Amino acid sequence: MEEIYSLSLEELQAYVQSIGQKPYKAKQIYTWLYKKRACSFDEMTDIKKEVIEDLKGRFYIENMRLVDIHIAKDKTTKFLFELKDGNLIESVLMVFDYGYSACISTQVGCNMGCKFCASGLLKKVRDLSLGEIIGQVMYLQKYLDKEDKRLANLVVMGTGEPFDNYDTLMKALKIINDPNGLEIGARHISISTCGIAPMIRRFASENVQYNLAISLHASNDTLRDSLMPINKAYPLKELFSALDEYSKTNNRRITLEYLLLDGINNLEKNADELKELVKGRNAYINLIPYNTVEEKDFRSCSERKALEFYDMLKKRDIAVTLRQKKGDDINAACGQLRAMAIKERNATS
Ligand code: SAH
């Protein structure tokens, strides 16, 4: 059986033609899937019975199996899903002034090994499939449909390294962005990478308008090496050279994510170094409060210290924003819910 979400409209057209139907039928099916958000083929009442039966024999709709849900005081909602092979993944729904934003995972676990991150506590098991990536977005949209609300934004910042599952992600985003699909605007879609330079170069060569965010988190190679192993493969010089290539082909402003790790990366020296890194580049720094992870020794900055570092950057004329803390009371940081659920599973088995 094949995931029907993995088919582009053209592929679905080819399929309906292969069973002797007119290509426009594909659009009807697509509308059922993405606009009317059908959970089963039987809901597709204006599609001929023989076509429905054929669809049922070949495809399934990835409805995702919810096993846990946590709703924070600020309405950040964390969904834990169990996949068909028993693996667990998580997605997060966040509410901002400008609307709802979905944060999705791209892999089961992660191999990037960032020292501060809960996702890396459990190594990558496998890449997510197209249906599982789109399935998360569809589940969250269907959840919002109950309140007649729409997903305004999509951020690919959940568990996993998006550029380590590149082809699948790109195809999934194309379908999510398609006017016949879920129709989330490209400029409302952001991909966050730890900095796999060759993949950034590849991304630069695509004609897409998705936003690019880089998990920078350090202002020099020694510090970044100690926090993010990927830096040893692609140090800052190589990373920024790839970003410069991206900027040549794309006029989108790059987000440089910078976790505030108290006493580690929030000193005057770091501000000076960041100034050098952003100088002359179309990029801004997004300061992110750190969600503490039990197994890790890193401390988050107090609000006062976060503002102090923000001011240090402002004084140096660096474009900077301070991200609002979301879902703190439900451990909403990357990989935390999944890591906890697996710990509980192991404890009871
Ligand atoms: N692998 C990708 C995307 C997943 S991580 C990347 O590295 O960008 C998404 C973001 O959450 C990254 O910026 C990551 O560094 C950050 N992050 C990881 N653990 C965190 C934590 N405990 N608190 C806050 N942000 C965290």
CSV table of C-alpha atoms and ligand atoms in Angstrom, one decimal, residues 110 112 114 116-119 156-162 192-195 213-217 228 257 259 288-293 323 333-334 336, ligand 1:
chain,number,residue,atom,x,y,z
A,110,CYS,CA,18.5,12.9,15.1
A,112,MET,CA,23.5,15.7,14.6
A,114,CYS,CA,24.0,19.0,19.3
A,116,PHE,CA,22.2,21.0,24.4
A,117,CYS,CA,19.4,19.2,22.5
A,118,ALA,CA,17.0,16.5,23.7
A,119,SER,CA,16.5,15.1,20.2
A,156,VAL,CA,10.4,22.6,9.9
A,157,MET,CA,12.1,22.8,13.3
A,158,GLY,CA,11.0,19.6,15.1
A,159,THR,CA,13.1,16.5,15.7
A,160,GLY,CA,15.6,15.7,12.9
A,161,GLU,CA,17.8,17.5,10.5
A,162,PRO,CA,15.6,18.6,7.5
A,192,SER,CA,15.9,25.3,10.1
A,193,THR,CA,19.2,23.5,9.6
A,194,CYS,CA,22.2,22.9,11.8
A,195,GLY,CA,24.3,24.0,8.9
A,213,ALA,CA,17.0,29.5,9.4
A,214,ILE,CA,20.4,28.4,10.6
A,215,SER,CA,21.0,27.1,14.1
A,216,LEU,CA,24.1,29.2,14.8
A,217,HIS,CA,24.2,29.2,18.6
A,228,MET,CA,27.5,21.3,17.6
A,257,GLU,CA,19.0,31.2,15.5
A,259,LEU,CA,20.1,29.9,21.8
A,288,ILE,CA,16.0,31.9,21.6
A,289,PRO,CA,15.4,31.2,25.2
A,290,TYR,CA,16.8,27.7,26.1
A,291,ASN,CA,14.3,25.1,27.4
A,292,THR,CA,16.2,23.2,30.0
A,293,VAL,CA,16.6,19.5,29.4
A,323,ARG,CA,11.8,34.9,20.5
A,333,ALA,CA,11.6,22.0,23.1
A,334,CYS,CA,12.8,19.9,20.3
A,336,GLN,CA,11.6,16.5,24.8
B,1,SAH,N1,18.1,20.1,13.0
B,1,SAH,C1,17.5,21.4,12.8
B,1,SAH,C2,16.1,21.5,13.1
B,1,SAH,C3,15.6,20.9,14.4
B,1,SAH,S1,16.1,21.7,15.9
B,1,SAH,C4,18.4,22.5,13.3
B,1,SAH,O1,19.4,22.2,14.0
B,1,SAH,O2,18.1,23.6,13.1
B,1,SAH,C5,15.2,23.2,15.9
B,1,SAH,C6,15.8,24.3,16.8
B,1,SAH,O3,15.6,24.0,18.2
B,1,SAH,C7,17.3,24.4,16.6
B,1,SAH,O4,17.7,25.8,16.5
B,1,SAH,C8,17.9,23.8,17.8
B,1,SAH,O5,19.2,24.2,18.0
B,1,SAH,C9,16.9,24.3,18.8
B,1,SAH,N2,16.9,23.6,20.1
B,1,SAH,C10,17.3,22.3,20.4
B,1,SAH,N3,17.2,22.1,21.7
B,1,SAH,C11,16.6,23.1,22.3
B,1,SAH,C12,16.2,23.5,23.6
B,1,SAH,N4,16.3,22.6,24.6
B,1,SAH,N5,15.6,24.7,23.8
B,1,SAH,C13,15.5,25.6,22.8
B,1,SAH,N6,15.8,25.3,21.5
B,1,SAH,C14,16.4,24.1,21.3
